[in-house]
mmCIF file of C-alpha atoms in Angstrom:
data_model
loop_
_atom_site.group_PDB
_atom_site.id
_atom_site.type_symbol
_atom_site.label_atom_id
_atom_site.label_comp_id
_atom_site.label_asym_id
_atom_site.label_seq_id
_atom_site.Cartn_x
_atom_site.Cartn_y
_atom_site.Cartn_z
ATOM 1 C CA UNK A 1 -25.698 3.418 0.593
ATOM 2 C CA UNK A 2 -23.630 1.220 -1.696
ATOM 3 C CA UNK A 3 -21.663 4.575 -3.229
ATOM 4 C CA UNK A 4 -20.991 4.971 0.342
ATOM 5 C CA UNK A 5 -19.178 2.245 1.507
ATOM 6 C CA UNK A 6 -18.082 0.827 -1.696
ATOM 7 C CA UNK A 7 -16.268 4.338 -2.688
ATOM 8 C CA UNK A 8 -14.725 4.931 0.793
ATOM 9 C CA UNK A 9 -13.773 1.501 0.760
ATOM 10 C CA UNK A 10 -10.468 1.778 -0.699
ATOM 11 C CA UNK A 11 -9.319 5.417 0.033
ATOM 12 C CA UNK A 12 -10.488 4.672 3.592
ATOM 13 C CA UNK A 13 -8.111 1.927 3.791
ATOM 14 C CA UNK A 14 -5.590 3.623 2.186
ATOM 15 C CA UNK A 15 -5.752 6.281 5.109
ATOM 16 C CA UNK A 16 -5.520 3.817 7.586
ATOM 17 C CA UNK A 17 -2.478 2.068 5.787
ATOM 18 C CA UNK A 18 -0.321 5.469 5.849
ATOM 19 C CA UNK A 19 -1.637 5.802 9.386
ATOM 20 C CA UNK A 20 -0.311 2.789 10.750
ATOM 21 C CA UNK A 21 2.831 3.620 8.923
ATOM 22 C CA UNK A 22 3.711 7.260 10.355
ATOM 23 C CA UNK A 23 2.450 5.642 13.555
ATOM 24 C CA UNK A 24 5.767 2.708 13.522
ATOM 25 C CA UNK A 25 7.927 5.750 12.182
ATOM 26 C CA UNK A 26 6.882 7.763 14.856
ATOM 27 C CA UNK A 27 7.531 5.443 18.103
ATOM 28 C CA UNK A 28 6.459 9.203 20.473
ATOM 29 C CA UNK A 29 3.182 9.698 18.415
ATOM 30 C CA UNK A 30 2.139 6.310 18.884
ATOM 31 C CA UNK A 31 2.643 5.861 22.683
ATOM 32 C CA UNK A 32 0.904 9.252 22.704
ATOM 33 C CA UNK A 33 -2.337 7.394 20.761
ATOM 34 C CA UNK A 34 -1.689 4.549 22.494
ATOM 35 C CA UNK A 35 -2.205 6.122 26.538
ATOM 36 C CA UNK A 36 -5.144 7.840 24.754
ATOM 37 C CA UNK A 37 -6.918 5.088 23.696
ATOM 38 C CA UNK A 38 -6.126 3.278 26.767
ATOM 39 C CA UNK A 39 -7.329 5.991 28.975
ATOM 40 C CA UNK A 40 -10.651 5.470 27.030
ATOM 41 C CA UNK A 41 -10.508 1.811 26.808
ATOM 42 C CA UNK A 42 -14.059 1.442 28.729
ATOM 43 C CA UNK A 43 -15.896 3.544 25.455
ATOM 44 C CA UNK A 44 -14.765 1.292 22.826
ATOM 45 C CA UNK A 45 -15.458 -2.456 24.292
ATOM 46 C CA UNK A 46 -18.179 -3.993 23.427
ATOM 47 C CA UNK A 47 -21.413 -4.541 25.850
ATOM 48 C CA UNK A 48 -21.089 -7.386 28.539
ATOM 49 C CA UNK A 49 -24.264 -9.485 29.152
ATOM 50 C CA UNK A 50 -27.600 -9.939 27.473
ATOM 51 C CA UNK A 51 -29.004 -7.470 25.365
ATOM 52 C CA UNK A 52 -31.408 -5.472 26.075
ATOM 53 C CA UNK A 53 -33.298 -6.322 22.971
ATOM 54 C CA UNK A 54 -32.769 -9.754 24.243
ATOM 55 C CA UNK A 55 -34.432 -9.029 27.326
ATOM 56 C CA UNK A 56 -37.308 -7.304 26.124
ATOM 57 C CA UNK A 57 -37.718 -10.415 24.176
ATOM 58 C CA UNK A 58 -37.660 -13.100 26.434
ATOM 59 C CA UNK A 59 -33.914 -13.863 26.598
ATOM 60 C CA UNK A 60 -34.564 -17.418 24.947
ATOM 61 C CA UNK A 61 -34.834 -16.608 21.244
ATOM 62 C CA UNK A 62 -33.572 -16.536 17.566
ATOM 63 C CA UNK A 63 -32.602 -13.072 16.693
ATOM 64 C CA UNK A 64 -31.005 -10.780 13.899
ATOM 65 C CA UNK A 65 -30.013 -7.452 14.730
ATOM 66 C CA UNK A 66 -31.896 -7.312 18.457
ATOM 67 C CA UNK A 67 -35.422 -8.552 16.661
ATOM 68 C CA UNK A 68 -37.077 -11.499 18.059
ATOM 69 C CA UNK A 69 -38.434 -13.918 15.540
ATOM 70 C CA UNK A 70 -41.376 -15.865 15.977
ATOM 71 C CA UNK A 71 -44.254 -17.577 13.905
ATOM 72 C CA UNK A 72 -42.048 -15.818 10.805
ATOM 73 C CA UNK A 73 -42.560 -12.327 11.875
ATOM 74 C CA UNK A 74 -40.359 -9.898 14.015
ATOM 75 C CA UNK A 75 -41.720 -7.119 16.312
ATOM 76 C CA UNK A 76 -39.546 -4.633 13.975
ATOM 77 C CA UNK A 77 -37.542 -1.517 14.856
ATOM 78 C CA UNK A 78 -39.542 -0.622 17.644
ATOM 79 C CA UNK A 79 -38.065 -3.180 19.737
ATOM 80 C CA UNK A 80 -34.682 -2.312 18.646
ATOM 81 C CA UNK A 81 -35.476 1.347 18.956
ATOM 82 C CA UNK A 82 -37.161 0.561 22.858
ATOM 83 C CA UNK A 83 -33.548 -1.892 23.495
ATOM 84 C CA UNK A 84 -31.595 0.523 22.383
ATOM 85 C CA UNK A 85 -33.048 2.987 24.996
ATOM 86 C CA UNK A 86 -33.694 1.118 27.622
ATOM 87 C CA UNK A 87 -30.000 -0.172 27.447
ATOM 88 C CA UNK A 88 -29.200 3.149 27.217
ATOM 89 C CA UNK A 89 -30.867 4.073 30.744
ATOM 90 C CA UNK A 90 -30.101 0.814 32.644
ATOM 91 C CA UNK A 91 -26.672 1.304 32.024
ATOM 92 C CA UNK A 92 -26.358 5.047 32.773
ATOM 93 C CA UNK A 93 -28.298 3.811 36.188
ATOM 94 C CA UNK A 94 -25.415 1.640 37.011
ATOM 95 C CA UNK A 95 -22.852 3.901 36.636
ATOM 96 C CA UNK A 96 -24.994 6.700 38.884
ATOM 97 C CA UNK A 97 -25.154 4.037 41.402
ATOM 98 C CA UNK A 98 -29.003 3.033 41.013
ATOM 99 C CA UNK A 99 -31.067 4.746 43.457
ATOM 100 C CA UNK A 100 -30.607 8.550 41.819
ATOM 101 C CA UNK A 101 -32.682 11.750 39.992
ATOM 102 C CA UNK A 102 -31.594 11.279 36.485
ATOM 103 C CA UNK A 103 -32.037 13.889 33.626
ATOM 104 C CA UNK A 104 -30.889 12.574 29.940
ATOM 105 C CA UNK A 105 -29.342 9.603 31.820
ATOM 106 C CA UNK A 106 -27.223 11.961 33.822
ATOM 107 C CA UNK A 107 -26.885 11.969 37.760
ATOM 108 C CA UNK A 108 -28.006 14.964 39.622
ATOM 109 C CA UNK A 109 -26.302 15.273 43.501
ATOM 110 C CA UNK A 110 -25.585 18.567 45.406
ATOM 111 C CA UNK A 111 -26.142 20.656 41.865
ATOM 112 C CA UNK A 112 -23.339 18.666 39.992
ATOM 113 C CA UNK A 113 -23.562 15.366 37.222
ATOM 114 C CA UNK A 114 -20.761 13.911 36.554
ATOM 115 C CA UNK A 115 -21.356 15.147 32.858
ATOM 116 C CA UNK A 116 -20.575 13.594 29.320
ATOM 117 C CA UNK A 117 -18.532 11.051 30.904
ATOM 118 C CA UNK A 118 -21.291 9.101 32.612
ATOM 119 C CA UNK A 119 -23.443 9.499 29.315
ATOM 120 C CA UNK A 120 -20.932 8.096 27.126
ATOM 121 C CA UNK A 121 -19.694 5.268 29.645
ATOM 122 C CA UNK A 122 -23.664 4.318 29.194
ATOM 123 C CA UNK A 123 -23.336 3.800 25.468
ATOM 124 C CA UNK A 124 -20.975 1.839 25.600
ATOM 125 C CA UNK A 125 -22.217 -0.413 27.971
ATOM 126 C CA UNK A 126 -25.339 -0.354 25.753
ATOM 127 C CA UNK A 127 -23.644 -0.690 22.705
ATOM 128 C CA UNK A 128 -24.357 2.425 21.283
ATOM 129 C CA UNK A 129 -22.272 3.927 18.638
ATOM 130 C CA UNK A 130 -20.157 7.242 19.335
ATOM 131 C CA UNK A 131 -21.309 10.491 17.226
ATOM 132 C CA UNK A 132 -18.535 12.143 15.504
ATOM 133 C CA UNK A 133 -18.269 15.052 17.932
ATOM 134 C CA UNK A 134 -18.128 12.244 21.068
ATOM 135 C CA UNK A 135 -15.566 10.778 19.195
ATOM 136 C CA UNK A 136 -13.765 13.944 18.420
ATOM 137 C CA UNK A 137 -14.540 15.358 22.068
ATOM 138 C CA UNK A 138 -12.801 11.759 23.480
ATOM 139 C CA UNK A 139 -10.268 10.824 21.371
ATOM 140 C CA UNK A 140 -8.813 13.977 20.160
ATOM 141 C CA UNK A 141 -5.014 12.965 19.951
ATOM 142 C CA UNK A 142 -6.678 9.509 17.234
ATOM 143 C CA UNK A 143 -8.428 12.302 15.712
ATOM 144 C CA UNK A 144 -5.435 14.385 15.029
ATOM 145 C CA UNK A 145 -3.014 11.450 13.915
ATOM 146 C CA UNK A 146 -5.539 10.575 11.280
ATOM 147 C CA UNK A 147 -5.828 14.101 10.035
ATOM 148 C CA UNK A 148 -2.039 14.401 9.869
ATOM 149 C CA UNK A 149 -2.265 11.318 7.561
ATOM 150 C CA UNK A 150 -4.873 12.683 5.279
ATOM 151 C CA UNK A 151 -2.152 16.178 5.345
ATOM 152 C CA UNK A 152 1.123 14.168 3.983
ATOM 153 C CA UNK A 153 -0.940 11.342 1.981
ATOM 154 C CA UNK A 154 -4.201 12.664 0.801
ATOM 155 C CA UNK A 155 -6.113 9.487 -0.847
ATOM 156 C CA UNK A 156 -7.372 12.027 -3.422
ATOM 157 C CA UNK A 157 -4.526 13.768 -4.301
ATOM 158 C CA UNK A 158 -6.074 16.168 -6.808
ATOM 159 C CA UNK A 159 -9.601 17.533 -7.993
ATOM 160 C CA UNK A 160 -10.729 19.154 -10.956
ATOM 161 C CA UNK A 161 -13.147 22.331 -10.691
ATOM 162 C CA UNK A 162 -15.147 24.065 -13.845
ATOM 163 C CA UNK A 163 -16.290 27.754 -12.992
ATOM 164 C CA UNK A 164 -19.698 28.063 -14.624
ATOM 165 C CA UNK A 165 -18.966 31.593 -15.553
ATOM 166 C CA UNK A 166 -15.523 33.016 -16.551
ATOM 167 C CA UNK A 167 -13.155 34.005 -13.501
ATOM 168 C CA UNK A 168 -10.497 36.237 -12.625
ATOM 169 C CA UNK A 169 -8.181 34.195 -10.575
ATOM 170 C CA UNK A 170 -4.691 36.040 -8.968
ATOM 171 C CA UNK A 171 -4.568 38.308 -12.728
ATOM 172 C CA UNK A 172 -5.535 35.126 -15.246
ATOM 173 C CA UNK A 173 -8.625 34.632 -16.813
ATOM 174 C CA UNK A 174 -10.356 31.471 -16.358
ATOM 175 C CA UNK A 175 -12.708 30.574 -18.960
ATOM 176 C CA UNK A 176 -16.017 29.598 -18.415
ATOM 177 C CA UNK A 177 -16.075 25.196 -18.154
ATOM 178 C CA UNK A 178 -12.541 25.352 -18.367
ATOM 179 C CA UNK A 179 -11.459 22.326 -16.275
ATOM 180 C CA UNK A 180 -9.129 23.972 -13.665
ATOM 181 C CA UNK A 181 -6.769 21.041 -11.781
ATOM 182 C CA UNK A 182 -6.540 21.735 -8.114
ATOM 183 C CA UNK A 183 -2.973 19.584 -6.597
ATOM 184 C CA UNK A 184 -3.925 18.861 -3.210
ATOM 185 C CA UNK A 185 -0.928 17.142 -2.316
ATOM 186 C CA UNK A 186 0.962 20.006 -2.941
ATOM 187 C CA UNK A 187 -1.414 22.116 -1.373
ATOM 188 C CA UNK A 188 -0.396 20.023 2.067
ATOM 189 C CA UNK A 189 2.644 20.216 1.604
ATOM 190 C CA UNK A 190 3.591 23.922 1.004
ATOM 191 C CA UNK A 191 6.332 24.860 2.812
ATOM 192 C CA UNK A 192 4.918 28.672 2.898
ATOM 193 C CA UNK A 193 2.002 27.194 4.957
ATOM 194 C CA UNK A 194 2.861 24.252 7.065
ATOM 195 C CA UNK A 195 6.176 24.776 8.860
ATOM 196 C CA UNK A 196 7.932 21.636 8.632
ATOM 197 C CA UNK A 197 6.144 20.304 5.864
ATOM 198 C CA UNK A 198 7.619 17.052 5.634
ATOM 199 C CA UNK A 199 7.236 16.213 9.148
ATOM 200 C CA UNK A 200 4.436 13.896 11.067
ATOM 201 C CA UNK A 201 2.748 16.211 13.222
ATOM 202 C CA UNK A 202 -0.595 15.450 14.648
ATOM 203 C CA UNK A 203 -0.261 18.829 17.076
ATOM 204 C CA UNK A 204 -1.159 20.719 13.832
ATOM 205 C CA UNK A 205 -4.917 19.937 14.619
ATOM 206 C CA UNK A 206 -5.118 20.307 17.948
ATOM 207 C CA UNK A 207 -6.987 23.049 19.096
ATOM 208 C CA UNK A 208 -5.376 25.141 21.388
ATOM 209 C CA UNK A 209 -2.055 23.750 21.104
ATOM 210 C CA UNK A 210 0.855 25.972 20.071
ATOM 211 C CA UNK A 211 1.802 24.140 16.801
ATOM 212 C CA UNK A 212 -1.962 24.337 15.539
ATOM 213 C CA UNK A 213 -2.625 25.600 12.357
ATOM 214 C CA UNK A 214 -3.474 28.845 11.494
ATOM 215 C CA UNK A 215 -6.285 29.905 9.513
ATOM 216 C CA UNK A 216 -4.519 30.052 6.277
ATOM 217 C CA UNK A 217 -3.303 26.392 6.931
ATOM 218 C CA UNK A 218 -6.846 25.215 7.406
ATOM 219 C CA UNK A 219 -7.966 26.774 4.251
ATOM 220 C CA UNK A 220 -4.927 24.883 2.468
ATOM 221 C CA UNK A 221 -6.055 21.328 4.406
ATOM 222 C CA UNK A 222 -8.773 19.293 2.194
ATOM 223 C CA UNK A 223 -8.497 16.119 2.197
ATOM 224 C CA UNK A 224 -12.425 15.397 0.533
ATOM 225 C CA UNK A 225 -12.003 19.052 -1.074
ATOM 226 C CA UNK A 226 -14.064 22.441 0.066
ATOM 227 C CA UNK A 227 -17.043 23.725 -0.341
ATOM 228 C CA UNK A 228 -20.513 22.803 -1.741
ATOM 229 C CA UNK A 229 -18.451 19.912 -4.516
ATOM 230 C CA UNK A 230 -16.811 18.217 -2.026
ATOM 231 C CA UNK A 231 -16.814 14.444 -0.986
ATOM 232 C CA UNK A 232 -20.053 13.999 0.492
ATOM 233 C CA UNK A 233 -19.145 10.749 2.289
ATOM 234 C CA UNK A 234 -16.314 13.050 4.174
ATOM 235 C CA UNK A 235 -18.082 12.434 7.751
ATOM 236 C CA UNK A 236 -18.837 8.837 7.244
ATOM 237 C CA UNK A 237 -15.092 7.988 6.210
ATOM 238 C CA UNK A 238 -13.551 9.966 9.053
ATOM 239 C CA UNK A 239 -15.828 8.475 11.718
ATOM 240 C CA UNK A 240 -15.058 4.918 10.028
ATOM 241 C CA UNK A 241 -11.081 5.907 9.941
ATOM 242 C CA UNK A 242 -10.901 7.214 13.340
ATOM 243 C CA UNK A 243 -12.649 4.450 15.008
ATOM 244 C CA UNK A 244 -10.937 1.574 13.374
ATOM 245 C CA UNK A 245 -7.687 2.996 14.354
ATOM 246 C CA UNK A 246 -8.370 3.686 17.849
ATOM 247 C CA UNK A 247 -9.405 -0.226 17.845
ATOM 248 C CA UNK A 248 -6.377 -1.239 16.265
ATOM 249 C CA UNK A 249 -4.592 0.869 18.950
ATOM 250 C CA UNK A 250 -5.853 -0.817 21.713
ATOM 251 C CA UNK A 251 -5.126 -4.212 20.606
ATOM 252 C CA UNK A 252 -1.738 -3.929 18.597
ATOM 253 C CA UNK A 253 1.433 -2.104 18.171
ATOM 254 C CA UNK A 254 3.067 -1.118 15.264
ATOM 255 C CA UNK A 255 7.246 -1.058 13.977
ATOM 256 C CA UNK A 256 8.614 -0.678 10.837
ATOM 257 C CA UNK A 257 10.003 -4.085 8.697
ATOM 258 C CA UNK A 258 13.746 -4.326 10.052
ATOM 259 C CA UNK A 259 15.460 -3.332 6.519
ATOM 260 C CA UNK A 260 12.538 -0.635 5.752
ATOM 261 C CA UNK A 261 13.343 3.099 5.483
ATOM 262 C CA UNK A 262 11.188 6.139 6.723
ATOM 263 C CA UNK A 263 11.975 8.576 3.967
#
């Protein structure tokens, strides 16, 4: 857990830093993110009203992290487990209007729920955390501006590979445990691959929009490397990148220092 957070640490702010900057050189992009993250305001504040941990233990009461204390000893995760779905359910309830069939906290009238929507407005009420693809699946347009980021200013901006066995690479022989340098900041920025190299894009990953990438583009895009060697904090540091910037979004926005230049 420490390699975790301590390693992302920097390169995650980093990320965030060119973000932010693209984002105040870009005024379209950022009202763009911005009308996103409005549009979705109700999934990123926080919950309103006592807990549900608090109310499973008795409202009046010294807590850390949802667990009561008493006598010196907490009830544990279990009550934090039971808060967390109970919360969960109470909340879906009041967004289905109460009195309803529920299945998975979803509402069930004339053969139609109202879908992911209601589940996720429920989390957030509860103060659940988003998964990755709920994140990615409701704030697609944050998702993309941070990936653009990563494209023109990769935090790692080269990795080093070392075939086990010798390898014939495009007519060369590669040695076996010969250290072989792989520039992914050049790789991102190959004009032969991504048209408009130089340019802030976030369309480029969108799916299904006419400036995505193509396959050969995605091979060429890795920020936390490919394959079995890469960065295996990649999810973690994306979920904690896109997140922070949809928060900064909603609060704040963002111009360039009066005498600074956008290259």
């Amino acid at each position: 857990v420490f390699v975790f957070l301590m390693a992302g640490f920097e390169t995650t702010a980093a990320s965030l830093t060119f973000a932010l900057y693209l984002l105040a050189a870009n005024p379209e992009a950022q009202r763009k993110l911005q009308a996103e993250v409005d549009g979705q305001a109700h999934l990123l504040a926080p919950p309103k009203g006592p807990s549900a941990a608090q109310q499973l233990n008795g409202g009046d009461h010294k807590q850390g992290n949802g667990i009561k204390v008493a006598n010196g000893a907490g009830r544990g995760n279990g009550v934090h487990l039971e808060a967390r779905a109970m919360s969960v359910r109470q909340a879906t309830a009041q967004l289905n209007g109460g009195d309803h069939k529920q299945g998975n906290g979803i509402k069930v009238a004339n053969g139609a729920g109202r879908g992911n929507g209601v589940h996720l407005e429920a989390r957030a009420m509860s103060g659940g955390a988003l998964t990755a693809e709920e994140l990615a699946r409701s704030f697609p347009y944050t998702c993309a501006v941070v990936d653009e980021a990563l494209r023109l200013y990769p935090p790692g901006a080269g990795a080093i590979r070392a075939p086990p066995e010798a390898t014939e690479l495009l007519g060369y022989t590669v040695p076996a445990e010969a250290f072989v340098f792989l520039p992914i900041y050049s790789f991102h920025h190959d004009a032969n691959v991504w048209p408009d190299a130089a340019e802030f894009r976030p369309e480029r990953h969108l799916a299904g929009h006419p400036d995505a990438m193509d396959a050969t583009a995605k091979t060429s895009f890795m920020p936390f490397g490919l394959g079995p060697r890469g960065c295996p904090g990649s999810r973690f540091a994306l979920q904690e990148a896109r997140l922070a910037l949809a928060s900064l979004a909603s609060r704040f926005a963002f111009e360039l220092a009066p005498m600074q230049e956008h290259p």
